[in-house]
mmCIF file of C-alpha atoms in Angstrom:
data_model
loop_
_atom_site.group_PDB
_atom_site.id
_atom_site.type_symbol
_atom_site.label_atom_id
_atom_site.label_comp_id
_atom_site.label_asym_id
_atom_site.label_seq_id
_atom_site.Cartn_x
_atom_site.Cartn_y
_atom_site.Cartn_z
ATOM 1 C CA MET A 1 112.862 105.979 122.290
ATOM 2 C CA ALA A 2 114.790 108.353 119.979
ATOM 3 C CA ASN A 3 114.633 106.002 117.019
ATOM 4 C CA ASN A 4 110.846 105.433 117.514
ATOM 5 C CA PHE A 5 110.114 109.157 117.757
ATOM 6 C CA PRO A 6 107.320 109.811 115.163
ATOM 7 C CA LEU A 7 108.510 113.091 113.794
ATOM 8 C CA SER A 8 108.465 113.254 110.032
ATOM 9 C CA ARG A 9 109.930 115.923 107.824
ATOM 10 C CA GLU A 10 106.314 116.750 106.729
ATOM 11 C CA LYS A 11 105.390 117.335 110.345
ATOM 12 C CA VAL A 12 108.318 119.697 110.947
ATOM 13 C CA ARG A 13 107.624 121.519 107.638
ATOM 14 C CA SER A 14 103.978 122.063 108.694
ATOM 15 C CA ILE A 15 105.075 123.861 111.916
ATOM 16 C CA LEU A 16 108.236 125.690 110.893
ATOM 17 C CA SER A 17 107.635 129.287 109.766
ATOM 18 C CA ASP A 18 111.063 130.419 108.601
ATOM 19 C CA ASP A 19 111.037 133.172 106.015
ATOM 20 C CA VAL A 20 111.770 131.119 102.886
ATOM 21 C CA HIS A 21 113.107 134.231 101.085
ATOM 22 C CA ILE A 22 115.875 134.340 103.653
ATOM 23 C CA SER A 23 116.351 130.713 104.347
ATOM 24 C CA PRO A 24 114.606 128.062 102.214
ATOM 25 C CA ILE A 25 113.131 124.914 103.895
ATOM 26 C CA THR A 26 115.537 122.132 102.954
ATOM 27 C CA ASN A 27 115.696 118.500 104.010
ATOM 28 C CA GLU A 28 118.954 119.445 105.935
ATOM 29 C CA LYS A 29 117.066 121.948 107.955
ATOM 30 C CA LEU A 30 114.103 119.700 108.615
ATOM 31 C CA ASP A 31 116.447 116.955 109.805
ATOM 32 C CA TYR A 32 118.229 119.405 112.031
ATOM 33 C CA PHE A 33 114.984 119.747 114.060
ATOM 34 C CA ARG A 34 114.088 116.108 113.844
ATOM 35 C CA ASN A 35 117.332 114.829 115.074
ATOM 36 C CA ALA A 36 117.833 117.381 117.955
ATOM 37 C CA ILE A 37 114.224 116.859 119.213
ATOM 38 C CA ARG A 38 114.359 113.132 118.917
ATOM 39 C CA ASN A 39 117.642 113.002 120.844
ATOM 40 C CA ALA A 40 116.395 115.393 123.571
ATOM 41 C CA TYR A 41 113.041 113.793 124.240
ATOM 42 C CA PRO A 42 114.166 110.681 126.152
ATOM 43 C CA ASP A 43 115.937 112.747 128.861
ATOM 44 C CA TYR A 44 112.946 115.099 128.986
ATOM 45 C CA ARG A 45 110.684 112.135 129.436
ATOM 46 C CA ARG A 46 112.690 110.651 132.203
ATOM 47 C CA LYS A 47 112.810 113.973 134.031
ATOM 48 C CA PHE A 48 109.054 114.728 133.872
ATOM 49 C CA GLY A 49 107.698 111.228 133.985
ATOM 50 C CA GLU A 50 103.909 111.122 133.650
ATOM 51 C CA ARG A 51 103.839 114.868 133.414
ATOM 52 C CA ALA A 52 105.853 114.855 130.227
ATOM 53 C CA LEU A 53 104.091 116.043 127.001
ATOM 54 C CA ASN A 54 103.701 113.502 124.305
ATOM 55 C CA PRO A 55 106.400 113.529 121.535
ATOM 56 C CA GLN A 56 104.346 115.391 118.980
ATOM 57 C CA ILE A 57 103.323 118.192 121.357
ATOM 58 C CA PHE A 58 106.867 118.352 122.681
ATOM 59 C CA ALA A 59 108.188 118.754 119.079
ATOM 60 C CA GLU A 60 105.558 121.373 118.289
ATOM 61 C CA ASN A 61 106.433 123.497 121.278
ATOM 62 C CA ILE A 62 110.181 123.371 120.491
ATOM 63 C CA ILE A 63 109.614 124.438 116.854
ATOM 64 C CA LYS A 64 107.180 127.129 117.781
ATOM 65 C CA ARG A 65 109.672 128.479 120.327
ATOM 66 C CA HIS A 66 112.190 128.674 117.445
ATOM 67 C CA ASN A 67 109.607 130.434 115.273
ATOM 68 C CA HIS A 68 109.099 133.047 118.028
ATOM 69 C CA THR A 69 112.741 133.895 118.385
ATOM 70 C CA ILE A 70 114.448 133.417 114.974
ATOM 71 C CA LYS A 71 112.931 136.633 113.511
ATOM 72 C CA LEU A 72 114.921 138.642 116.055
ATOM 73 C CA TYR A 73 118.284 137.595 114.671
ATOM 74 C CA SER A 74 120.282 138.912 111.758
ATOM 75 C CA ILE A 75 119.661 137.706 108.282
ATOM 76 C CA SER A 76 123.037 135.973 108.201
ATOM 77 C CA TYR A 77 122.180 134.186 111.389
ATOM 78 C CA GLN A 78 118.737 133.160 109.983
ATOM 79 C CA GLN A 79 120.364 131.740 106.924
ATOM 80 C CA ASN A 80 122.785 129.529 108.780
ATOM 81 C CA TYR A 81 121.380 128.754 112.215
ATOM 82 C CA TYR A 82 120.681 125.097 111.353
ATOM 83 C CA LYS A 83 124.382 124.459 111.012
ATOM 84 C CA ASN A 84 124.802 125.445 114.699
ATOM 85 C CA ASP A 85 123.845 122.821 117.251
ATOM 86 C CA GLN A 86 123.838 125.285 120.064
ATOM 87 C CA HIS A 87 120.861 127.141 118.572
ATOM 88 C CA ILE A 88 118.440 124.258 118.970
ATOM 89 C CA LYS A 89 120.106 123.011 122.191
ATOM 90 C CA GLN A 90 119.486 126.392 123.846
ATOM 91 C CA ILE A 91 115.841 126.397 122.693
ATOM 92 C CA ILE A 92 115.238 122.943 124.075
ATOM 93 C CA ASP A 93 116.965 123.789 127.398
ATOM 94 C CA ASP A 94 114.885 127.034 127.750
ATOM 95 C CA PHE A 95 111.703 125.110 127.057
ATOM 96 C CA ILE A 96 112.514 122.460 129.679
ATOM 97 C CA ASN A 97 113.360 125.139 132.249
ATOM 98 C CA ALA A 98 110.057 126.815 131.593
ATOM 99 C CA GLU A 99 108.185 123.554 131.851
ATOM 100 C CA ASN A 100 109.857 122.821 135.093
ATOM 101 C CA ALA A 101 108.842 126.164 136.526
ATOM 102 C CA LYS A 102 105.231 125.434 135.532
ATOM 103 C CA GLN A 103 105.240 122.306 137.724
ATOM 104 C CA ASP A 104 105.908 124.276 140.865
ATOM 105 C CA PRO A 105 102.522 125.117 142.473
ATOM 106 C CA GLU A 106 104.096 127.752 144.783
ATOM 107 C CA HIS A 107 105.735 129.669 141.904
ATOM 108 C CA THR A 108 104.650 133.270 141.815
ATOM 109 C CA PHE A 109 104.108 133.400 138.047
ATOM 110 C CA THR A 110 101.458 131.642 135.888
ATOM 111 C CA ARG A 111 103.141 130.253 132.827
ATOM 112 C CA ASP A 112 102.493 130.758 129.116
ATOM 113 C CA ALA A 113 103.463 128.136 126.633
ATOM 114 C CA TYR A 114 106.283 130.359 125.654
ATOM 115 C CA ILE A 115 108.380 132.497 128.016
ATOM 116 C CA ASP A 116 111.229 134.634 126.871
ATOM 117 C CA PRO A 117 114.366 133.186 128.565
ATOM 118 C CA LEU A 118 115.540 136.568 129.922
ATOM 119 C CA ILE A 119 112.021 137.177 131.377
ATOM 120 C CA LEU A 120 112.085 133.716 132.871
ATOM 121 C CA LYS A 121 115.422 134.433 134.577
ATOM 122 C CA PHE A 122 114.035 137.572 136.074
ATOM 123 C CA GLU A 123 110.820 135.916 137.246
ATOM 124 C CA ASN A 124 112.801 133.160 138.967
ATOM 125 C CA LEU A 125 114.898 135.872 140.747
ATOM 126 C CA ILE A 126 111.714 137.801 141.797
ATOM 127 C CA ASP A 127 109.987 134.608 142.913
ATOM 128 C CA SER A 128 112.897 133.468 145.011
ATOM 129 C CA ARG A 129 113.050 136.742 146.954
ATOM 130 C CA TYR A 130 109.291 137.238 147.133
ATOM 131 C CA GLN A 131 108.842 133.837 148.746
ATOM 132 C CA LYS A 132 111.454 134.716 151.364
ATOM 133 C CA LEU A 133 109.720 138.100 152.020
ATOM 134 C CA LYS A 134 106.302 136.406 152.512
ATOM 135 C CA ALA A 135 107.860 133.922 154.919
ATOM 136 C CA PHE A 136 109.241 136.696 157.178
ATOM 137 C CA ASP A 137 107.581 136.677 160.680
ATOM 138 C CA ILE A 138 106.144 140.223 160.980
ATOM 139 C CA ALA A 139 105.135 139.520 164.628
ATOM 140 C CA LYS A 140 108.717 140.255 165.512
ATOM 141 C CA ILE A 141 108.653 143.836 164.263
ATOM 142 C CA LYS A 142 106.900 147.172 164.742
ATOM 143 C CA ASP A 143 107.195 150.579 163.146
ATOM 144 C CA PRO A 144 109.114 151.798 161.429
ATOM 145 C CA GLN A 145 110.171 148.346 160.271
ATOM 146 C CA LEU A 146 106.471 147.178 159.934
ATOM 147 C CA THR A 147 105.697 150.030 157.458
ATOM 148 C CA LEU A 148 108.814 149.333 155.563
ATOM 149 C CA TYR A 149 107.922 145.655 155.347
ATOM 150 C CA ASN A 150 104.413 146.391 154.122
ATOM 151 C CA LEU A 151 105.727 148.801 151.505
ATOM 152 C CA THR A 152 108.230 146.275 150.391
ATOM 153 C CA VAL A 153 105.424 143.754 149.938
ATOM 154 C CA ARG A 154 103.557 146.336 147.856
ATOM 155 C CA TYR A 155 106.720 146.864 145.825
ATOM 156 C CA PHE A 156 106.852 143.211 144.957
ATOM 157 C CA GLN A 157 103.224 142.955 144.162
ATOM 158 C CA GLU A 158 103.641 145.733 141.574
ATOM 159 C CA LEU A 159 106.857 144.181 140.252
ATOM 160 C CA VAL A 160 105.113 140.773 139.809
ATOM 161 C CA SER A 161 102.135 142.429 138.100
ATOM 162 C CA GLY A 162 104.435 144.329 135.696
ATOM 163 C CA ILE A 163 106.579 141.332 134.706
ATOM 164 C CA MET A 164 103.494 139.176 134.179
ATOM 165 C CA LEU A 165 102.201 141.818 131.758
ATOM 166 C CA LEU A 166 105.593 141.903 130.059
ATOM 167 C CA GLU A 167 105.666 138.172 129.724
ATOM 168 C CA ARG A 168 102.408 138.310 127.863
ATOM 169 C CA GLU A 169 103.609 141.179 125.695
ATOM 170 C CA PHE A 170 101.128 143.687 127.135
ATOM 171 C CA TYR A 171 103.855 146.394 126.734
ATOM 172 C CA ASN A 172 101.589 149.442 127.231
ATOM 173 C CA ASP A 173 100.139 148.115 130.459
ATOM 174 C CA ALA A 174 103.572 146.898 131.621
ATOM 175 C CA PHE A 175 104.858 150.456 131.118
ATOM 176 C CA ILE A 176 101.973 151.942 133.089
ATOM 177 C CA VAL A 177 102.718 149.541 136.010
ATOM 178 C CA TRP A 178 106.447 150.437 135.817
ATOM 179 C CA ARG A 179 105.539 154.119 136.263
ATOM 180 C CA SER A 180 103.656 153.290 139.395
ATOM 181 C CA LEU A 181 106.453 151.034 140.562
ATOM 182 C CA LEU A 182 108.947 153.833 140.205
ATOM 183 C CA GLU A 183 106.806 155.972 142.586
ATOM 184 C CA THR A 184 106.695 153.084 145.052
ATOM 185 C CA THR A 185 110.463 152.488 144.697
ATOM 186 C CA VAL A 186 111.111 156.211 145.397
ATOM 187 C CA THR A 187 108.965 156.143 148.506
ATOM 188 C CA LEU A 188 110.502 152.892 149.708
ATOM 189 C CA LEU A 189 114.059 154.093 149.339
ATOM 190 C CA ILE A 190 113.423 157.489 151.012
ATOM 191 C CA LEU A 191 111.861 155.726 153.993
ATOM 192 C CA TYR A 192 114.556 153.100 154.222
ATOM 193 C CA ASN A 193 117.137 155.988 154.334
ATOM 194 C CA ASN A 194 114.993 158.176 156.654
ATOM 195 C CA ALA A 195 112.971 155.837 158.922
ATOM 196 C CA ASN A 196 112.108 158.915 161.056
ATOM 197 C CA LEU A 197 109.638 159.911 158.310
ATOM 198 C CA VAL A 198 107.514 156.747 158.637
ATOM 199 C CA GLY A 199 105.122 158.363 161.051
ATOM 200 C CA LYS A 200 104.485 161.279 158.693
ATOM 201 C CA PHE A 201 104.036 158.885 155.787
ATOM 202 C CA ASN A 202 101.475 156.816 157.627
ATOM 203 C CA GLU A 203 99.597 160.009 158.499
ATOM 204 C CA ARG A 204 99.384 160.704 154.835
ATOM 205 C CA ARG A 205 97.419 157.424 154.490
ATOM 206 C CA ASN A 206 94.975 158.614 157.184
ATOM 207 C CA ILE A 207 94.462 161.959 155.456
ATOM 208 C CA ALA A 208 93.638 160.222 152.200
ATOM 209 C CA LEU A 209 91.126 157.996 153.958
ATOM 210 C CA MET A 210 89.512 161.050 155.554
ATOM 211 C CA ARG A 211 89.285 162.812 152.215
ATOM 212 C CA VAL A 212 87.440 159.898 150.567
ATOM 213 C CA LYS A 213 85.112 159.502 153.615
ATOM 214 C CA VAL A 214 86.434 156.021 154.599
ATOM 215 C CA LEU A 215 87.592 157.441 157.911
ATOM 216 C CA GLY A 216 84.820 159.545 159.505
ATOM 217 C CA THR A 217 85.953 163.009 160.574
ATOM 218 C CA SER A 218 84.767 166.539 160.749
ATOM 219 C CA ARG A 219 85.481 169.134 158.009
ATOM 220 C CA GLN A 220 87.507 171.115 160.516
ATOM 221 C CA ALA A 221 89.695 168.099 161.290
ATOM 222 C CA GLN A 222 90.394 167.674 157.643
ATOM 223 C CA LYS A 223 91.306 171.387 157.321
ATOM 224 C CA ASP A 224 93.612 171.016 160.310
ATOM 225 C CA LYS A 225 95.364 167.999 158.740
ATOM 226 C CA ALA A 226 95.739 169.843 155.401
ATOM 227 C CA LYS A 227 97.329 172.774 157.315
ATOM 228 C CA GLU A 228 99.676 170.413 159.101
ATOM 229 C CA THR A 229 100.985 168.908 155.886
ATOM 230 C CA LYS A 230 101.602 172.359 154.472
ATOM 231 C CA GLN A 231 103.630 173.142 157.561
ATOM 232 C CA GLN A 232 105.660 170.023 156.914
ATOM 233 C CA LEU A 233 106.459 171.330 153.449
ATOM 234 C CA GLY A 234 107.394 174.655 154.987
ATOM 235 C CA PHE A 235 105.263 176.480 152.438
ATOM 236 C CA LYS A 236 101.610 177.260 152.864
ATOM 237 C CA GLY A 237 100.906 178.404 149.328
ATOM 238 C CA VAL A 238 100.383 175.002 147.755
ATOM 239 C CA PRO A 239 97.200 173.153 146.880
ATOM 240 C CA ASP A 240 96.047 170.578 149.381
ATOM 241 C CA TYR A 241 96.733 167.670 147.056
ATOM 242 C CA ILE A 242 100.406 168.755 146.679
ATOM 243 C CA ALA A 243 100.791 168.982 150.443
ATOM 244 C CA GLU A 244 99.116 165.589 150.936
ATOM 245 C CA ARG A 245 101.414 163.959 148.437
ATOM 246 C CA TYR A 246 104.715 165.522 149.412
ATOM 247 C CA GLY A 247 104.312 166.881 152.883
ATOM 248 C CA TRP A 248 105.674 163.696 154.559
ATOM 249 C CA ALA A 249 109.010 164.242 152.866
ATOM 250 C CA GLY A 250 108.932 168.027 153.274
ATOM 251 C CA GLU A 251 112.125 168.302 155.373
ATOM 252 C CA LEU A 252 114.153 166.667 152.524
ATOM 253 C CA ILE A 253 112.826 169.069 149.822
ATOM 254 C CA LYS A 254 115.053 172.092 149.620
ATOM 255 C CA SER A 255 113.165 173.889 146.921
ATOM 256 C CA ARG A 256 109.551 174.638 146.093
ATOM 257 C CA GLU A 257 109.607 172.247 143.191
ATOM 258 C CA TYR A 258 107.194 169.612 144.496
ATOM 259 C CA SER A 259 107.307 166.757 141.972
ATOM 260 C CA LEU A 260 108.500 163.174 141.570
ATOM 261 C CA ARG A 261 111.604 164.543 139.898
ATOM 262 C CA THR A 262 112.518 166.319 143.149
ATOM 263 C CA LEU A 263 112.119 163.002 145.088
ATOM 264 C CA LEU A 264 114.184 161.239 142.394
ATOM 265 C CA GLU A 265 117.034 163.762 142.882
ATOM 266 C CA ILE A 266 116.952 163.059 146.663
ATOM 267 C CA ILE A 267 117.837 159.326 145.965
ATOM 268 C CA ASN A 268 120.076 159.987 142.961
ATOM 269 C CA MET A 269 117.764 158.343 140.397
ATOM 270 C CA VAL A 270 116.790 161.461 138.410
ATOM 271 C CA ASP A 271 118.109 159.617 135.220
ATOM 272 C CA LEU A 272 114.908 157.739 135.249
ATOM 273 C CA TYR A 273 112.623 160.781 135.054
ATOM 274 C CA PRO A 274 112.652 161.019 131.232
ATOM 275 C CA HIS A 275 111.297 157.412 131.087
ATOM 276 C CA TYR A 276 108.608 158.317 133.712
ATOM 277 C CA ALA A 277 107.568 161.240 131.495
ATOM 278 C CA PHE A 278 107.633 159.060 128.456
ATOM 279 C CA ALA A 279 105.435 156.516 130.107
ATOM 280 C CA SER A 280 102.735 159.233 130.416
ATOM 281 C CA LEU A 281 101.951 158.654 126.716
ATOM 282 C CA PHE A 282 100.687 155.260 127.798
ATOM 283 C CA VAL A 283 99.127 156.209 131.136
ATOM 284 C CA HIS A 284 97.038 158.993 129.631
ATOM 285 C CA GLU A 285 95.397 156.877 126.918
ATOM 286 C CA TYR A 286 95.992 158.082 123.356
ATOM 287 C CA LEU A 287 95.858 154.566 121.856
ATOM 288 C CA ILE A 288 99.476 154.936 121.186
ATOM 289 C CA SER A 289 101.571 151.793 120.685
ATOM 290 C CA PRO A 290 105.220 151.136 120.209
ATOM 291 C CA GLU A 291 104.496 150.653 116.508
ATOM 292 C CA ASP A 292 102.963 154.150 116.232
ATOM 293 C CA LEU A 293 106.210 155.675 117.774
ATOM 294 C CA ARG A 294 108.383 153.581 115.442
ATOM 295 C CA LEU A 295 110.769 152.914 118.190
ATOM 296 C CA GLU A 296 114.194 151.830 116.986
ATOM 297 C CA ILE A 297 114.605 149.712 120.046
ATOM 298 C CA ASP A 298 113.543 146.257 121.347
ATOM 299 C CA PHE A 299 110.634 147.472 123.452
ATOM 300 C CA GLU A 300 110.523 144.308 125.531
ATOM 301 C CA LYS A 301 114.086 144.563 126.498
ATOM 302 C CA TYR A 302 113.677 148.300 127.115
ATOM 303 C CA LEU A 303 110.901 147.612 129.610
ATOM 304 C CA LEU A 304 112.729 144.785 131.237
ATOM 305 C CA THR A 305 115.752 146.997 131.709
ATOM 306 C CA LEU A 306 113.609 149.662 133.402
ATOM 307 C CA TYR A 307 112.138 146.971 135.738
ATOM 308 C CA PHE A 308 115.604 145.618 136.532
ATOM 309 C CA LYS A 309 116.891 149.084 137.266
ATOM 310 C CA LEU A 310 114.277 149.394 140.000
ATOM 311 C CA TYR A 311 115.083 145.971 141.382
ATOM 312 C CA GLU A 312 118.866 146.923 141.526
ATOM 313 C CA ALA A 313 117.895 150.090 143.402
ATOM 314 C CA VAL A 314 116.281 148.149 146.293
ATOM 315 C CA ARG A 315 118.029 144.747 146.206
ATOM 316 C CA VAL A 316 120.178 145.477 149.263
ATOM 317 C CA ASN A 317 117.475 147.080 151.322
ATOM 318 C CA ILE A 318 114.980 144.238 150.998
ATOM 319 C CA ASN A 319 117.567 141.954 152.369
ATOM 320 C CA ASP A 320 116.514 143.202 155.810
ATOM 321 C CA PHE A 321 113.481 140.917 155.340
ATOM 322 C CA THR A 322 114.781 138.235 152.989
ATOM 323 C CA ASN A 323 118.297 137.603 154.217
ATOM 324 C CA ASP A 324 119.130 135.956 150.894
ATOM 325 C CA LEU A 325 121.427 138.322 149.139
ATOM 326 C CA ASP A 326 124.314 135.815 148.797
ATOM 327 C CA ALA A 327 121.947 133.026 147.756
ATOM 328 C CA VAL A 328 120.541 134.978 144.780
ATOM 329 C CA LYS A 329 123.722 136.370 143.383
ATOM 330 C CA LYS A 330 123.802 133.788 140.561
ATOM 331 C CA LEU A 331 120.233 134.520 139.640
ATOM 332 C CA GLU A 332 121.026 138.248 139.631
ATOM 333 C CA GLN A 333 124.101 137.758 137.505
ATOM 334 C CA GLY A 334 122.162 135.928 134.799
ATOM 335 C CA VAL A 335 119.780 138.850 134.368
ATOM 336 C CA ARG A 336 122.382 141.548 134.885
ATOM 337 C CA LYS A 337 124.590 140.168 132.098
ATOM 338 C CA GLU A 338 121.688 140.337 129.561
ATOM 339 C CA VAL A 339 120.717 143.839 130.680
ATOM 340 C CA ASN A 340 124.346 145.019 130.461
ATOM 341 C CA ASN A 341 124.496 143.663 126.908
ATOM 342 C CA PHE A 342 121.584 145.992 126.054
ATOM 343 C CA LYS A 343 123.134 148.981 127.768
ATOM 344 C CA ALA A 344 124.281 150.735 124.630
ATOM 345 C CA GLN A 345 120.884 150.718 122.954
ATOM 346 C CA PHE A 346 119.204 151.636 126.262
ATOM 347 C CA ASN A 347 121.464 154.631 126.764
ATOM 348 C CA ASP A 348 121.006 155.857 123.154
ATOM 349 C CA PHE A 349 117.307 155.674 123.460
ATOM 350 C CA SER A 350 117.405 157.476 126.867
ATOM 351 C CA ALA A 351 119.348 160.319 125.324
ATOM 352 C CA ARG A 352 116.792 160.694 122.623
ATOM 353 C CA ILE A 353 113.754 160.861 124.836
ATOM 354 C CA GLN A 354 115.389 163.479 127.034
ATOM 355 C CA THR A 355 115.541 165.841 124.099
ATOM 356 C CA THR A 356 111.871 165.328 122.934
#
């Protein structure tokens, strides 16, 4: 099969988009792709059988995946990558892993032709735990566990939404969803640590439904509920919307600073507040993009790091419903290693946005 693979130099040249000013297109480089793809295709064909792409499309996908990633490397790497067999091998392996995930009808994520390998690792981790969560028998539990379960489901729904946007490079929208996910994570952790507050939290939902007229109630009943939430805060001189938002956690708030920052301090995650504030540039639409801000950071990895930090914050708690913490350690380690490699850049950028 490898010897009969119809992949000419001309075909490779027509797809390859290397910057010729950095690394000219030579026959050696063209043959690098031809030989690696030819040699890999038979095993790929055996693995996927009738579902396998034809040789030409397989080759096109591999080369386009290379085109997508090579620009992220240093100039010296771009000049010499074709002398390194591991470069093309990794691209082929990543493509086959992505294709394999696409074949799973139960997989949480819809696949694009190209998926960043790090995002794919994170998606596989999320999918594994989300499937376990959905399989949990909620008939066995009641409050406060039932509310914690429902809020954990909501956490995963937001997490899945954000990573799907990140996969498609909708960075602004992924940042907006992350901001919402941070609020959900904060609520989830406070309730996991203070299950006695679940009743008050659920009452908050009822108050909101009354306010928007979904639950029928008298004006006096609404006033009574508003008064009750202010009493929970221990301070009557706040607007109703503040009392509604923070009243359920009032006994944990030691000051009159009612904000997400205060709740973040309660769970020792206040270091994420500058990123929450930074995200407001994208939430309150100014048509600002990462390019406008001239960020000296890989915005995709920055956002994925933020998402993974929220996963790390709840990974142990959600085990109450998934019972899979040991089983997913290898998946976690794969993502954690990549995130840790980005730590210096992330910390540097974090310090800068705290001073703006």
